[in-house]
Short mmCIF file of C-alpha atoms in Angstrom, two decimals:
data_model
loop_
_atom_site.label_atom_id
_atom_site.label_comp_id
_atom_site.label_asym_id
_atom_site.label_seq_id
_atom_site.Cartn_x
_atom_site.Cartn_y
_atom_site.Cartn_z
CA LYS A 38 -16.54 -82.50 -30.45
CA SER A 39 -16.73 -79.82 -33.14
CA TRP A 40 -19.68 -77.43 -33.17
CA LEU A 41 -20.79 -79.01 -36.46
CA THR A 42 -20.89 -82.48 -34.91
CA MET A 43 -22.87 -81.18 -31.94
CA LEU A 44 -25.32 -79.38 -34.22
CA ARG A 45 -25.84 -82.54 -36.26
CA ALA A 46 -26.64 -84.46 -33.08
CA LEU A 47 -29.06 -81.82 -31.81
CA VAL A 48 -30.85 -81.07 -35.06
CA PRO A 49 -31.52 -84.43 -36.71
CA ARG A 50 -31.18 -84.26 -40.52
CA TRP A 51 -30.91 -80.46 -40.24
CA GLY A 52 -34.46 -80.03 -38.97
CA LEU A 53 -35.13 -76.36 -38.24
CA ARG A 54 -37.56 -76.50 -35.37
CA GLN A 55 -36.41 -79.17 -32.93
CA ALA A 56 -36.70 -78.20 -29.26
CA PRO A 57 -33.08 -78.33 -27.95
CA GLN A 58 -31.42 -76.24 -30.63
CA ALA A 59 -32.11 -72.80 -29.17
CA ARG A 60 -30.18 -73.65 -26.02
CA PHE A 61 -27.27 -75.10 -28.02
CA LEU A 62 -27.01 -72.02 -30.22
CA GLY A 63 -26.61 -69.78 -27.21
CA ALA A 64 -30.15 -68.41 -27.20
CA GLY A 65 -29.61 -67.22 -23.66
CA ARG A 66 -26.86 -64.87 -24.92
CA LEU A 67 -29.23 -63.03 -27.21
CA ALA A 68 -29.96 -59.44 -26.23
CA ASP A 69 -33.57 -58.37 -26.07
CA PRO A 70 -33.89 -55.47 -28.56
CA GLY A 71 -36.67 -54.05 -26.38
CA LYS A 72 -34.44 -53.82 -23.29
CA PRO A 73 -33.38 -50.25 -22.40
CA LYS A 74 -29.78 -49.55 -23.31
CA ARG A 75 -27.22 -48.95 -20.57
CA ALA A 76 -26.15 -45.39 -19.95
CA LEU A 77 -22.80 -44.60 -21.52
CA SER A 78 -20.10 -44.31 -18.86
CA PRO A 79 -18.46 -40.93 -18.17
CA TYR A 80 -15.16 -42.15 -19.61
CA LEU A 81 -16.74 -43.35 -22.88
CA ARG A 82 -18.57 -40.03 -23.19
CA PHE A 83 -15.29 -38.22 -22.80
CA ALA A 84 -13.60 -40.56 -25.32
CA GLN A 85 -16.30 -39.81 -27.90
CA HIS A 86 -16.01 -36.08 -27.25
CA TYR A 87 -12.21 -36.15 -27.39
CA ARG A 88 -12.10 -38.05 -30.68
CA GLN A 89 -14.66 -35.69 -32.21
CA GLN A 90 -12.53 -32.74 -31.18
CA HIS A 91 -9.44 -34.39 -32.70
CA SER A 92 -11.05 -36.14 -35.66
CA GLY A 93 -8.06 -35.65 -37.92
CA GLU A 94 -5.68 -37.37 -35.54
CA LYS A 95 -5.13 -40.94 -34.43
CA HIS A 96 -5.18 -41.63 -30.71
CA SER A 97 -4.64 -44.95 -28.97
CA VAL A 98 -6.76 -46.10 -26.06
CA GLN A 99 -3.83 -45.43 -23.76
CA VAL A 100 -3.60 -41.81 -24.91
CA VAL A 101 -7.33 -41.19 -24.46
CA ALA A 102 -7.29 -42.88 -21.06
CA GLY A 103 -4.38 -40.69 -20.03
CA LYS A 104 -6.24 -37.55 -21.08
CA TRP A 105 -9.26 -38.68 -19.05
CA LYS A 106 -7.16 -39.26 -15.94
CA SER A 107 -5.57 -35.83 -16.29
CA LEU A 108 -8.92 -34.01 -16.19
CA THR A 109 -9.70 -31.92 -13.15
CA ALA A 110 -12.90 -32.59 -11.20
CA GLN A 111 -14.43 -29.51 -12.78
CA GLU A 112 -13.51 -30.63 -16.29
CA ALA A 113 -14.88 -34.15 -15.72
CA GLU A 114 -18.15 -32.98 -14.14
CA PRO A 115 -20.09 -32.40 -17.42
CA PHE A 116 -19.47 -36.00 -18.45
CA LEU A 117 -20.41 -37.27 -14.98
CA GLU A 118 -23.56 -35.16 -14.89
CA GLU A 119 -24.70 -36.35 -18.30
CA TYR A 120 -24.11 -39.95 -17.21
CA ARG A 121 -26.09 -39.51 -13.97
CA ARG A 122 -28.99 -37.93 -15.84
CA GLU A 123 -29.10 -40.69 -18.45
CA LYS A 124 -28.69 -43.45 -15.85
CA GLU A 125 -31.60 -42.10 -13.82
CA ALA A 126 -33.80 -42.13 -16.91
CA ARG A 127 -32.59 -45.63 -17.80
CA ASP A 128 -33.33 -46.95 -14.30
CA LYS A 129 -36.93 -45.78 -14.65
CA GLU A 130 -37.18 -47.41 -18.06
CA MET A 131 -35.82 -50.67 -16.60
CA GLU A 132 -38.45 -50.62 -13.86
CA ALA A 133 -41.17 -50.28 -16.47
CA TYR A 134 -39.52 -52.92 -18.65
CA ARG A 135 -39.40 -55.47 -15.82
CA ALA A 136 -42.91 -54.61 -14.64
CA SER A 137 -44.24 -55.24 -18.14
CA GLY A 138 -43.07 -58.88 -17.98
CA GLN A 139 -41.07 -58.50 -21.18
CA GLU A 140 -37.77 -59.39 -19.48
CA ASP A 141 -39.14 -62.67 -18.12
CA TYR A 142 -40.83 -63.46 -21.44
CA PHE A 143 -37.56 -63.01 -23.33
CA LYS A 144 -35.66 -65.32 -20.96
CA ARG A 145 -38.25 -68.09 -20.94
CA ASP A 146 -41.57 -68.74 -22.66
CA PRO A 147 -44.11 -68.42 -19.81
CA ALA A 148 -46.36 -70.90 -21.60
CA ARG A 149 -43.74 -73.65 -21.43
CA PRO A 150 -44.47 -76.13 -18.59
CA LYS A 151 -41.97 -76.10 -15.73
CA LYS A 152 -40.22 -79.25 -14.61
CA PRO A 153 -41.32 -80.47 -11.18
CA LEU A 154 -38.82 -80.28 -8.34
CA THR A 155 -37.11 -83.51 -7.34
CA PRO A 156 -38.14 -84.99 -3.96
CA TYR A 157 -35.08 -83.54 -2.26
CA LEU A 158 -35.46 -80.06 -3.76
CA ALA A 159 -39.19 -79.96 -2.98
CA TRP A 160 -38.48 -80.91 0.63
CA ALA A 161 -35.55 -78.45 0.89
CA GLN A 162 -37.67 -75.62 -0.49
CA GLU A 163 -40.07 -75.97 2.42
CA ALA A 164 -37.33 -76.65 4.97
CA ARG A 165 -35.48 -73.45 4.03
CA LYS A 166 -38.41 -71.43 5.36
CA GLN A 167 -37.41 -72.39 8.90
CA PRO A 168 -35.78 -69.50 10.84
CA GLN A 169 -32.40 -71.21 11.21
CA TYR A 170 -32.07 -71.55 7.43
CA ALA A 171 -33.94 -68.50 6.12
CA ALA A 172 -30.99 -66.10 6.51
CA LEU A 173 -28.48 -68.43 4.84
CA LYS A 174 -27.44 -68.23 1.22
CA LEU A 175 -28.89 -70.92 -1.02
CA VAL A 176 -25.67 -72.93 -1.28
CA ASP A 177 -25.04 -72.76 2.48
CA SER A 178 -28.59 -73.70 3.37
CA MET A 179 -28.53 -76.70 1.03
CA LYS A 180 -25.35 -77.92 2.68
CA ALA A 181 -26.85 -77.44 6.14
CA LEU A 182 -30.03 -79.28 5.16
CA LYS A 183 -28.27 -82.34 3.77
CA PRO A 184 -27.90 -84.12 7.17
CA ASP A 185 -31.60 -83.48 7.94
CA TRP A 186 -32.57 -85.01 4.61
CA GLU A 187 -30.49 -88.09 5.29
CA LYS A 188 -32.24 -88.50 8.65
CA LEU A 189 -35.70 -88.12 7.11
CA GLY A 190 -37.82 -91.25 7.48
CA GLU A 191 -38.39 -93.52 4.51
CA PRO A 192 -42.20 -93.12 4.60
CA GLU A 193 -41.82 -89.34 4.08
CA LYS A 194 -39.29 -89.84 1.31
CA GLU A 195 -41.61 -92.33 -0.39
CA ARG A 196 -44.46 -89.82 -0.15
CA LEU A 197 -42.31 -87.17 -1.79
CA GLN A 198 -41.20 -89.62 -4.46
CA GLU A 199 -44.80 -90.56 -5.30
CA ARG A 200 -45.74 -86.88 -5.55
CA PHE A 201 -42.77 -86.25 -7.83
CA LYS A 202 -43.74 -89.21 -10.03
CA ALA A 203 -47.28 -87.86 -10.44
CA GLU A 204 -46.01 -84.35 -11.15
CA GLN A 205 -43.49 -85.70 -13.66
CA GLU A 206 -46.21 -87.54 -15.56
CA ALA A 207 -48.35 -84.41 -15.62
CA TYR A 208 -45.36 -82.39 -16.78
CA GLN A 209 -44.57 -84.77 -19.64
CA ALA A 210 -48.19 -84.64 -20.81
CA ALA A 211 -48.27 -80.83 -20.62
CA LEU A 212 -44.93 -80.60 -22.43
CA ALA A 213 -46.13 -82.83 -25.26
CA LYS A 214 -49.20 -80.63 -25.63
CA TYR A 215 -47.05 -77.50 -25.59
CA ASN A 216 -44.65 -78.85 -28.23
CA ALA A 217 -47.56 -79.79 -30.48
CA SER A 218 -49.22 -76.38 -30.12
CA GLY A 219 -46.60 -74.39 -32.02
CA GLN A 220 -46.17 -72.00 -29.09
CA HIS A 221 -42.48 -72.82 -28.79
CA GLU A 222 -41.82 -71.92 -32.41
CA GLU A 223 -43.79 -68.70 -31.98
CA TRP A 224 -41.72 -67.78 -28.93
CA LEU A 225 -38.49 -68.54 -30.83
CA ARG A 226 -39.65 -66.26 -33.63
CA LYS A 227 -40.74 -63.38 -31.38
CA THR A 228 -37.49 -63.37 -29.39
CA GLY A 229 -35.23 -63.59 -32.45
CA ARG A 230 -33.96 -67.06 -31.58
CA GLN A 231 -35.44 -68.71 -34.68
CA ALA A 232 -33.62 -66.28 -36.97
CA LYS A 233 -30.36 -67.09 -35.20
CA LEU A 234 -31.06 -70.80 -35.48
CA ASP A 235 -31.90 -70.57 -39.18
CA ALA A 236 -28.68 -68.65 -39.84
CA ALA A 237 -26.61 -71.21 -37.94
CA VAL A 238 -28.23 -74.12 -39.75
CA ALA A 239 -27.70 -72.43 -43.12
CA LYS A 240 -24.04 -71.87 -42.24
CA ALA A 241 -23.68 -75.50 -41.14
CA ARG A 242 -25.29 -76.73 -44.36
CA ALA A 243 -22.96 -74.62 -46.46
CA LYS A 244 -19.94 -75.89 -44.55
CA ALA A 245 -21.12 -79.51 -44.86
CA ALA A 246 -21.63 -79.04 -48.60
CA LYS A 247 -18.16 -77.52 -48.95
CA LEU A 248 -16.62 -80.45 -47.08
CA ALA A 249 -18.51 -82.92 -49.27
CA LEU A 250 -17.26 -81.23 -52.43
CA ALA A 251 -13.71 -81.26 -51.08
CA LYS A 252 -13.96 -84.98 -50.38
CA GLU A 253 -15.32 -85.66 -53.86
CA ALA A 254 -12.52 -83.62 -55.40
CA ALA A 255 -9.96 -85.56 -53.35
CA LYS A 256 -11.44 -88.86 -54.51
CA ALA A 257 -11.33 -87.69 -58.12
CA ARG A 258 -7.65 -86.72 -57.82
CA GLN A 259 -6.84 -90.11 -56.29
CA ALA A 260 -8.66 -91.89 -59.12
CA VAL A 261 -6.67 -89.93 -61.74
CA ALA A 262 -3.41 -90.66 -59.94
CA ARG A 263 -4.06 -94.39 -60.17
#
């Protein structure tokens, strides 16, 4: 399907504030403007310096890379030292950034209710705490737990299913309340996702209008030809 067809399906009648659209428009790929910038690598520092020193000349990436490789350890050290100093400062900024909760907030609205775990996942989460599974990677532990789950008695599975059903009902009620509160729209706005959505919808509208005009023009030409 084309991106326009998918957008039409996800945003009925071009509504601007439906819930699924942020995920479709790649909201997870947005960069948090408040996140500390990565330290520039030693090579890129050298490339900037080299081009500044030879501003009147044109140099390909291959040429600059070759100049970088030809540097002695002593010649490269200033660029390495500047990188280490900036990276150390950036690491401290990242610690403060993560501790502030801003990183988690940007990835997911903390006010949005979380889906309950399925019966199997809820059981596996507890089972993974056992010593024989604790050291395994998630994928490996889930594979190892599968036979134990299949051997689990039906009464226990029914208990887990009933708990999941109750949690699912509570989740749906909480989600409906959340969607009606306007908190989701506020989160979209604060993280820049709403602006991206509005731009995408405006682009889609313009494209749809252009296609409609083209179709009308084609019909008019056909009518004249007859």
